XYZ file of C-alpha atoms in Angstrom:
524
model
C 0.420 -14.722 32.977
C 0.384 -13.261 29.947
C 1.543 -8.923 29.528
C -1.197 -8.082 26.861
C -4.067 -9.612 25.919
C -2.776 -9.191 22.684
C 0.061 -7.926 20.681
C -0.350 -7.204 16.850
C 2.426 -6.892 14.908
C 2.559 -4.384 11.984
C 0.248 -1.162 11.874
C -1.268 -1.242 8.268
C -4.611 -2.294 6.819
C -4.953 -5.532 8.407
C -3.099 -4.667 11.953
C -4.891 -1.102 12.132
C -8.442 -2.390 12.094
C -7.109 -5.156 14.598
C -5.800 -2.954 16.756
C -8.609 -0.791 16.650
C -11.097 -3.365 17.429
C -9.381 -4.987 20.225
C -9.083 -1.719 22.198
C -12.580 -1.198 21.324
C -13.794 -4.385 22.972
C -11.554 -3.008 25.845
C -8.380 -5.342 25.991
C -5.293 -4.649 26.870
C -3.359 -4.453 23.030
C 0.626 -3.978 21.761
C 1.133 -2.699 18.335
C 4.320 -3.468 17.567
C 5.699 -1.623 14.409
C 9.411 -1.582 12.797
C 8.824 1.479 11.470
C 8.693 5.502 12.879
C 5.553 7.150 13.713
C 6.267 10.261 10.755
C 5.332 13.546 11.589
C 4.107 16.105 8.530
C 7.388 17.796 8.743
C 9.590 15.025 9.349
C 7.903 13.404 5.548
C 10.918 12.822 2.752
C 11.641 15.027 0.881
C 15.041 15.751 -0.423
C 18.142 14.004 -1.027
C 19.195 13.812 2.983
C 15.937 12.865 4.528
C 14.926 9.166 5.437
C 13.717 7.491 2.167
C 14.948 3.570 2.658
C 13.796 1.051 5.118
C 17.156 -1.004 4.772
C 16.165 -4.956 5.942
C 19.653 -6.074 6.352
C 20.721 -2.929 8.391
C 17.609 -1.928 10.117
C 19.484 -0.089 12.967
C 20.770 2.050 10.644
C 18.140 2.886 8.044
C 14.809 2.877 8.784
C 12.949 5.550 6.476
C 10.275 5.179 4.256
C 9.620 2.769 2.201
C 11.280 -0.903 1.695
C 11.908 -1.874 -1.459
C 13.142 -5.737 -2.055
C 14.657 -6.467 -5.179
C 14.123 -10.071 -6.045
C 15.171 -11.672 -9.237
C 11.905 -11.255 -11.261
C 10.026 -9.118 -9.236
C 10.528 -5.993 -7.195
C 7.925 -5.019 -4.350
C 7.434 -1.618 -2.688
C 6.285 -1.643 1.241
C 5.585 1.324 3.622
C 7.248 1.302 6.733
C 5.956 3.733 9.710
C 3.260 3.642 11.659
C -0.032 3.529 9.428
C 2.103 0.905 7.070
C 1.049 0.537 3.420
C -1.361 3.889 3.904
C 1.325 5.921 3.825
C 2.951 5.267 0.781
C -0.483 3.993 -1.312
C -2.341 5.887 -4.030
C -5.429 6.219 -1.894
C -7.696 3.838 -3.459
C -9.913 2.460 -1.721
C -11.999 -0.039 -3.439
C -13.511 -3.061 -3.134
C -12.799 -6.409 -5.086
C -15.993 -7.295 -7.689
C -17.749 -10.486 -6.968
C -15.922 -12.856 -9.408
C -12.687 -12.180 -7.298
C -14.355 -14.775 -4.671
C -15.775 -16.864 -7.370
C -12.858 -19.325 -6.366
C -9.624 -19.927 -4.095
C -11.398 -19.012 -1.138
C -13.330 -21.067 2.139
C -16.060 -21.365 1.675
C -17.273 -18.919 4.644
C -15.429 -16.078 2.457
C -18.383 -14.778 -0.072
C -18.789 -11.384 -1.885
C -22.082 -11.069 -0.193
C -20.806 -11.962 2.852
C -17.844 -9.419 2.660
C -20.323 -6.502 2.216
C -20.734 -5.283 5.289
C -16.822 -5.319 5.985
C -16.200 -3.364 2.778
C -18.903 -1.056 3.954
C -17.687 -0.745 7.212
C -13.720 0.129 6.323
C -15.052 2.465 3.662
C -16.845 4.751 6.662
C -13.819 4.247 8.908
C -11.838 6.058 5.618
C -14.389 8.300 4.775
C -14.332 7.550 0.945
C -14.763 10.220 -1.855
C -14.806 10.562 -4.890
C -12.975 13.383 -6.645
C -15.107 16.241 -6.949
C -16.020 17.043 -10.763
C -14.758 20.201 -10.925
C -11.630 19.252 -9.492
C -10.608 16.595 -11.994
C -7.017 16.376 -13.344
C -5.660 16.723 -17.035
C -4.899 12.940 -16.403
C -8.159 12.425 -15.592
C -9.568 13.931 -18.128
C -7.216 12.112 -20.948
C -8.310 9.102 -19.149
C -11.952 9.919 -20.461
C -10.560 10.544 -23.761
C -9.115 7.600 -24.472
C -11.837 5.166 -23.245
C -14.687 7.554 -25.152
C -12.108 7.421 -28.625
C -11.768 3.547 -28.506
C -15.398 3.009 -27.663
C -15.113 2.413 -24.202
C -16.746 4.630 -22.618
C -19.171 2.879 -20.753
C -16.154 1.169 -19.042
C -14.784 4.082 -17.552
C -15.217 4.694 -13.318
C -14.563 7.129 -10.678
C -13.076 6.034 -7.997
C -13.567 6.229 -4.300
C -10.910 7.835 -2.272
C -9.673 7.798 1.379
C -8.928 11.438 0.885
C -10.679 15.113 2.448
C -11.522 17.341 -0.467
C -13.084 20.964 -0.162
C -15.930 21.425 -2.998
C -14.604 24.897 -3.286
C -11.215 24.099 -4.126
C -10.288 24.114 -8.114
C -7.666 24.616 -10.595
C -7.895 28.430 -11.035
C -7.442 29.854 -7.693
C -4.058 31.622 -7.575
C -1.037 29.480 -6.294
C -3.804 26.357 -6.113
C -1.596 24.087 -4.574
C 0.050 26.531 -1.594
C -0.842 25.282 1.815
C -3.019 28.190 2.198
C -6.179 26.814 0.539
C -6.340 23.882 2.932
C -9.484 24.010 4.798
C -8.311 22.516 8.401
C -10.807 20.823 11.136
C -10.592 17.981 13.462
C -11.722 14.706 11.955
C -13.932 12.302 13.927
C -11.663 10.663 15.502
C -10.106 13.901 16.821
C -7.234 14.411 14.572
C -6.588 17.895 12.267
C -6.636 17.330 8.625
C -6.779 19.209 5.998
C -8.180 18.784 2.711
C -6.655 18.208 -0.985
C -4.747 20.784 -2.681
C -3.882 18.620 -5.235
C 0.009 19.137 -4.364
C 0.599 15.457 -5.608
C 2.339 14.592 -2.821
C 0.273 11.328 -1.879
C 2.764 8.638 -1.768
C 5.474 10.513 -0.211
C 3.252 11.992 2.400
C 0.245 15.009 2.066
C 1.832 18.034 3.969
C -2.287 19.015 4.984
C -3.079 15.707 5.934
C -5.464 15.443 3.193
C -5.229 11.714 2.759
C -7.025 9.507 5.355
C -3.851 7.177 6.095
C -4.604 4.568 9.256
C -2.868 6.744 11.842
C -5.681 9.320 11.662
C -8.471 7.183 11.932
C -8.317 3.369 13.124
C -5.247 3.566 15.090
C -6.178 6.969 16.192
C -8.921 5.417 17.583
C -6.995 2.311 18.659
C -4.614 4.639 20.716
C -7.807 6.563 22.264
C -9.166 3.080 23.300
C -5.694 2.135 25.669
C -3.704 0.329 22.604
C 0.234 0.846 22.904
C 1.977 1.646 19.517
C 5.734 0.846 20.014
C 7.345 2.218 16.974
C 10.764 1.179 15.767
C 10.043 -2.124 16.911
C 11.018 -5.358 14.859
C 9.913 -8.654 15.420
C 12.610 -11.198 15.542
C 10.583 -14.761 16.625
C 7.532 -15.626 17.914
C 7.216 -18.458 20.283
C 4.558 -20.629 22.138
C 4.353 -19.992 25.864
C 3.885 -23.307 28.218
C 0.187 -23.002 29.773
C -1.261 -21.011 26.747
C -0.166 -17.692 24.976
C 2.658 -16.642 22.885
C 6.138 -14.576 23.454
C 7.413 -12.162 20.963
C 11.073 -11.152 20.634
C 11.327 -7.737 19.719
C 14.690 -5.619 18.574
C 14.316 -1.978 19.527
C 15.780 -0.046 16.531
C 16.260 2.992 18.382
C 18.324 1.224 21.093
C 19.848 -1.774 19.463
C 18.409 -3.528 22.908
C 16.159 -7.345 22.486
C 13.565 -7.735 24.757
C 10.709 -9.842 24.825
C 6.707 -9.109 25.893
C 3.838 -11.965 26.322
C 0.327 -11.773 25.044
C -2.480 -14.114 25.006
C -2.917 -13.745 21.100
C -0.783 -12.758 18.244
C -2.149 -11.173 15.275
C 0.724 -10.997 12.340
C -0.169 -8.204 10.060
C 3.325 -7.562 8.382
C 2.121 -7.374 5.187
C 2.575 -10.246 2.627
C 6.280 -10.402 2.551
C 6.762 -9.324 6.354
C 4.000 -11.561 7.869
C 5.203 -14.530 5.711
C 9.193 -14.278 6.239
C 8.411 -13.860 10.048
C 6.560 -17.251 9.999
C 9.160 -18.776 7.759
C 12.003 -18.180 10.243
C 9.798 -19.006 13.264
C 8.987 -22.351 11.343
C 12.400 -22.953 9.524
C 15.386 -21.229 11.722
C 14.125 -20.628 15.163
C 12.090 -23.721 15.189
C 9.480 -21.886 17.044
C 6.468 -22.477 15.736
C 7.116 -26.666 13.698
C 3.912 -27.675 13.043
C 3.530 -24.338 10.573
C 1.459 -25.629 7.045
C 4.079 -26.921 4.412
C 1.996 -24.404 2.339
C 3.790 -21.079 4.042
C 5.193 -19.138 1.654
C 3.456 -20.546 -1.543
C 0.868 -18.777 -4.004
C 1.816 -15.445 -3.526
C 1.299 -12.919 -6.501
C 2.016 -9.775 -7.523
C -2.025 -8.132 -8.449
C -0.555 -7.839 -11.950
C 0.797 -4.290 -11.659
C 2.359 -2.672 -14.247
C 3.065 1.139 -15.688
C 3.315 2.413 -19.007
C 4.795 5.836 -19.427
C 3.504 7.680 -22.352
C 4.842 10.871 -23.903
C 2.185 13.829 -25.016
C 4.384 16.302 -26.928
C 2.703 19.740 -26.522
C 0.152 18.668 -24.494
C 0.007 19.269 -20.721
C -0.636 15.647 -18.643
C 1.176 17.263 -15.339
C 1.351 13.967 -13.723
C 2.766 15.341 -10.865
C -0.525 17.466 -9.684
C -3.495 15.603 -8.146
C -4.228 12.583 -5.960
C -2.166 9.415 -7.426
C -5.036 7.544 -9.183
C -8.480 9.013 -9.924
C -10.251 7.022 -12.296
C -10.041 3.461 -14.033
C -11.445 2.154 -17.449
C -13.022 -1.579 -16.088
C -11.820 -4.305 -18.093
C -12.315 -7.104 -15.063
C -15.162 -8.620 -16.899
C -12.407 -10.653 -18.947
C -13.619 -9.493 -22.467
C -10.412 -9.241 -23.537
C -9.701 -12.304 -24.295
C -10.202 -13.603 -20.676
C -7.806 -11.776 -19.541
C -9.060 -9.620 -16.085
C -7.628 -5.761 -15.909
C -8.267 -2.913 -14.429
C -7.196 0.455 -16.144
C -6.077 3.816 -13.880
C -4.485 7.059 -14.651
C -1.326 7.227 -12.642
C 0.727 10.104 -10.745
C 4.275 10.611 -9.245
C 5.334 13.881 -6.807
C 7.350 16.631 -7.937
C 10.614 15.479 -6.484
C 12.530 17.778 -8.110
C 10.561 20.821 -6.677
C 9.747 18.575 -3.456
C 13.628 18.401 -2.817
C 14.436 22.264 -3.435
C 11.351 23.475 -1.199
C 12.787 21.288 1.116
C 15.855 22.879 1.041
C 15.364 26.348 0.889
C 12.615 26.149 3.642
C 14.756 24.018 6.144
C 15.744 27.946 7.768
C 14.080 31.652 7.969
C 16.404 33.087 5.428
C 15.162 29.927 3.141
C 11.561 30.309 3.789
C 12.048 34.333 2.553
C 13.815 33.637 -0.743
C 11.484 30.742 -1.596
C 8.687 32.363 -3.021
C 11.353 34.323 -4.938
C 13.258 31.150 -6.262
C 9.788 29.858 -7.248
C 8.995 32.756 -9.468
C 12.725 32.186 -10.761
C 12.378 28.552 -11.737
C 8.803 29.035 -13.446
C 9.978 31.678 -15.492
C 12.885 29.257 -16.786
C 10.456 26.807 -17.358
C 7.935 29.302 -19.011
C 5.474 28.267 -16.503
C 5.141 24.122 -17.533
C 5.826 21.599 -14.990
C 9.500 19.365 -16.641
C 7.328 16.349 -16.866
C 3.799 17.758 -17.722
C 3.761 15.944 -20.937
C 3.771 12.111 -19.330
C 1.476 9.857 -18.723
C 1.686 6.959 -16.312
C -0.942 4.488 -17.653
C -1.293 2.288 -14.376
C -3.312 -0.479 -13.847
C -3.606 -4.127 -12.063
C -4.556 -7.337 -13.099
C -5.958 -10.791 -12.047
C -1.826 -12.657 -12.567
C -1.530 -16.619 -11.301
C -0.880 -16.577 -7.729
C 2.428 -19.025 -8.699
C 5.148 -17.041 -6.694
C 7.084 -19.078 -3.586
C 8.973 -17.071 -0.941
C 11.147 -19.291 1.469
C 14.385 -18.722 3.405
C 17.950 -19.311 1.327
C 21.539 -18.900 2.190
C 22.710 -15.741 1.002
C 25.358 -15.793 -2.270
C 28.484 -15.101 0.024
C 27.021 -16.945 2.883
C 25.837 -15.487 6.534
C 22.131 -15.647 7.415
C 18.948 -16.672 5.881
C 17.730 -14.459 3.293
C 14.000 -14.088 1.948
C 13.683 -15.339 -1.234
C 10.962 -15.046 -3.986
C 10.639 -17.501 -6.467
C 8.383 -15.838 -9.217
C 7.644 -17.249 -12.861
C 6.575 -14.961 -14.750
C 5.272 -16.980 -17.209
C 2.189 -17.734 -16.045
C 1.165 -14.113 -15.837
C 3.052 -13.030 -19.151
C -0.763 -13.211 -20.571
C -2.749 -10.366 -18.622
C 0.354 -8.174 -17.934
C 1.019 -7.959 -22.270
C -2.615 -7.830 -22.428
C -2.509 -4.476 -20.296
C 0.597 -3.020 -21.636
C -1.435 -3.516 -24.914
C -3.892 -1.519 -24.077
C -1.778 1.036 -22.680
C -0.421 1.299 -25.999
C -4.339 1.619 -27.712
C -5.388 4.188 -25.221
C -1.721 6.096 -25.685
C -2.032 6.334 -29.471
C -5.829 7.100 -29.513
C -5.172 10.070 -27.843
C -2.054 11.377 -29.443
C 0.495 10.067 -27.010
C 3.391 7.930 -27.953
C 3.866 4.738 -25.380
C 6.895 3.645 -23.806
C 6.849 0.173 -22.515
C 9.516 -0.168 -20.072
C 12.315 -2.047 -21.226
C 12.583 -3.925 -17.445
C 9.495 -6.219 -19.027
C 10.025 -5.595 -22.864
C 13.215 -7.211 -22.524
C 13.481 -8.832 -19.331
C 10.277 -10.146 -18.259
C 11.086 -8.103 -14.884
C 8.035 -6.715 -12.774
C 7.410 -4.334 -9.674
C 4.327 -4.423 -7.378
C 3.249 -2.029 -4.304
C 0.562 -5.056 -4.100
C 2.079 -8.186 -3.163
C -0.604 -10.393 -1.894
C -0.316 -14.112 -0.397
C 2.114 -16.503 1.179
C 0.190 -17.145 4.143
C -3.094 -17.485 2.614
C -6.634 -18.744 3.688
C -7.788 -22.443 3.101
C -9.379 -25.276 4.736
C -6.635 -27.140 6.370
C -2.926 -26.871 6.735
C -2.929 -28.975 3.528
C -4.069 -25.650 1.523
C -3.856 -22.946 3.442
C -1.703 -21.551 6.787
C -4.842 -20.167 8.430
C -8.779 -20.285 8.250
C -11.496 -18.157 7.316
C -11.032 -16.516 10.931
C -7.287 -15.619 10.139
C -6.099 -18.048 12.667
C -2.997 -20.425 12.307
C -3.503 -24.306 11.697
C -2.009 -25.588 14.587
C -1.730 -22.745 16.706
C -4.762 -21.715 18.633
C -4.568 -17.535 19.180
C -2.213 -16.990 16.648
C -3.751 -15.074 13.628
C -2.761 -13.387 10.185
C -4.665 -10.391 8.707
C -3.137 -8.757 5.770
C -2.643 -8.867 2.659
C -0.837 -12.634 3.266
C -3.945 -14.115 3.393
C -5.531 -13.079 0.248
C -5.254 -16.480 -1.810
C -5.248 -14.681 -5.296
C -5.128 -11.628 -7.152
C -7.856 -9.110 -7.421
C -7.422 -7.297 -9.865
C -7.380 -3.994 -8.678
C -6.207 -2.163 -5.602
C -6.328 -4.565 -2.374
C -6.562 -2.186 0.619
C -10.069 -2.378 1.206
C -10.300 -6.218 0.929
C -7.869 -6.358 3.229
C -9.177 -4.348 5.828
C -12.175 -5.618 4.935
C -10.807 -9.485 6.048
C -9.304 -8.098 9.003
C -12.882 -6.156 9.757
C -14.184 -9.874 9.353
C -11.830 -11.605 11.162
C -12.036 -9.066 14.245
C -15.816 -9.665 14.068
C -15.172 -13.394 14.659
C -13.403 -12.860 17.011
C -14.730 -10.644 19.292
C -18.531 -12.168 18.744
């Protein structure tokens, strides 16, 4: 007899909602995830704290965020419990309708995605950034798309983030910790709302930002679900009479163990859910009859960043949420290629690191204010990097990539492996660096294209989607429309490894948008 009904592996947009709606429907659910659960004062910060998720020494390092270096592409994961939501910019959008024009079964519409998209968007709470409350970013943003005759392009965007209408810029000390207005959310976790501190990827210290452990899992947890932190999935196997077994390595102890469940959901994330799978097909020789098509047409959403330099002009990237508003270029007017425009932001590490230091003990905390007064004086009041701009922005790149399991250079294990040409997305990421370059010199600003793709053709995504992805039969796809496995009855995926192509702009809804779906399906 199986332990748990069911055990779902991974906490972020696609295990969350899982997990959530399981425990909801009253069965008996495992969320297994290989990362901590992080605490607001346990968040990185300076140069000691836990910033790496380390996949070849897992034991050992098991912070943040895991960052794979392949050899054309790197990608950017969270790793905690809440997954991607605690590292993303907070976007929360869903795809347009010519995103499921093609690729897709034919169950998977836009029209028939609605509800799901509405549905995740209430579970986050969406907002948009309050007008009075917009950036300098934001504001060049407008600029640029208004100078080059583009203003009817430009959009707000919604956000999974708590704001207070009576915040704004001119208050005194705007961003101190003081001018969060604290309740208890719905789901009967304290938050705060945005100070605009900038902090988003690296973790709000109000709990401004609406990541997955405050409301679906919350809610998941509230419902009976287990979340087992620091827990890595090693193999997945079928169990004789019906069910699966999962072998688990505790990171905290070093100790394997195993636990049974009727159902499996994988929700790793792209890269996690699909190198799992691999080895269960390809080394363990758990799970044979996986589709020959694991591990192909992954993609990268066609992220890229352009850093531009305003001179005498004050950007401060490092103030306000991450992303706040994108200039729509999806429709494919330029010259078919699909892109999708946003301001971007990056935390004060600097200052991040020295608050962090001076406030880790009472004598600290007293001097701080006074070392703050210090440092702005030095700096005549300006923020080191307040004159760049991250031009960010995603686009609809050829789902070519192929991840499979290699022999290492200097032997040992298996090894993931990515096998990404970039050629057949060279089009729509020059096509957005272009415009990066436009929108930089229309408003003054002087771009620098990175020389990782001006001279090497090299790439990084936070957005990996595929590997795993949706079709009709094993012969195009590793699961269905309902997220489940050809081959293997109760044994699902839903994350971002099922998306069959890019969208464009930021996944997270979509994909908790599938899961919402597939959990529908389900359960019905």
């Amino acid at each position: 007899m199986a332990g748990y009904a069911a055990i779902v592996i991974g906490s972020g947009f696609g295990g969350a909602v899982a997990a959530c709606r399981l425990a909801e429907a009253g069965e008996k659910v495992l969320v297994l995830e290989r990362g901590k659960r992080w605490r607001t004062e346990d968040f990185p910060r300076g140069p000691g704290d836990d910033w790496l998720f380390d996949v070849d020494e897992p034991e050992k390092q098991h912070g943040w965020i895991d960052l794979r270096l392949f050899r054309r592409m790197a990608v950017a994961q969270g790793a905690g419990v809440g997954g991607g939501s605690l590292i993303y910019a907070n976007i929360f959008v869903p795809a347009e309708r010519f995103a499921f024009d093609a690729g897709w079964p034919a169950e998977v519409t836009f029209d028939a995605m609605a509800p799901h998209y509405r549905r995740a968007g209430d579970m986050l709470a969406v907002e948009e950034v309050p007008a009075n409350q917009l950036p300098p970013r934001a504001k060049l943003v407008r600029e640029a798309a208004a100078t080059i005759g583009d203003g009817a392009r430009l959009r707000a965007l919604p956000l999974a983030v708590r704001f207070d209408s009576a915040w704004h810029y001119g208050l005194d000390d705007p961003h101190g910790e003081q001018h969060a207005k604290f309740d208890t959310n719905r789901f009967g976790r304290r938050q705060g709302t945005c100070i605009h501190c900038g902090c988003c990827d690296l973790g709000c210290p109000v709990a401004a930002r609406n990541s997955l452990d405050l409301n679906y899992l919350a809610m998941a947890e509230d419902k009976g679900a287990e979340i087992r932190p620091l827990s890595l999935v090693r193999a997945i196997e079928p169990v004789i009479g019906g069910g699966y077994r999962v072998t688990i390595l505790r990171l905290d102890t070093g100790v394997t163990m195993t636990e049974t469940a009727e159902k499996v959901i994988v929700a790793a994330g792209s890269l996690g859910s699909t190198e799992l799978l691999l080895r269960c097909r390809d080394e363990h020789r758990t799970l044979p009859l996986l589709s020959p098509r694991l591990g192909h047409g992954w993609c990268a959403n066609g992220d890229f960043l352009t850093p531009a330099l305003y001179p005498g002009r004050d950007v401060s990237p490092t103030r306000g949420p991450t992303i706040t508003t994108a200039i729509d270029y999806l429709d494919g007017s330029d010259r078919g290629h699909r892109y999708f425009v946003e301001d971007g932001g990056f935390p004060d590490v600097l200052g991040n690191a020295l608050q962090a230091a001076l406030g880790r003990n009472f004598t600290g905390r007293r001097v701080l204010d006074g070392w703050r007064v210090m440092l702005s004086g030095l700096l005549r009041g300006r923020d080191p990097a307040s004159f760049i701009m991250p031009w960010f922005g995603q686009g609809v790149d050829q789902p070519g990539g192929v991840m499979r399991l290699k022999r290492g250079l200097f032997g040992g294990g298996l090894e993931l492996d990515l096998d990404y040409d970039v050629a057949g997305s060279e089009g729509v990421v020059q096509a957005m660096v272009d415009r990066h370059e436009q929108l930089s010199r229309a408003t003054g600003g002087i771009a620098a294209v990175p020389p990782t793709w001006s001279l090497f053709r090299y790439l990084v995504t936070p957005h990996p989607l595929g590997g795993c992805n949706m079709g009709t039969s094993r012969d195009d796809g590793v699961v269905d429309h309902r997220g489940e496995v050809f081959g293997y009855p109760g044994l699902f995926v839903m994350d971002g490894a099922v998306v069959p192509r890019a969208l464009g702009l930021n996944p997270s809804r979509t994909i908790a948008a599938l899961a919402e779906r597939c959990m529908q399906l389900m359960l019905a």
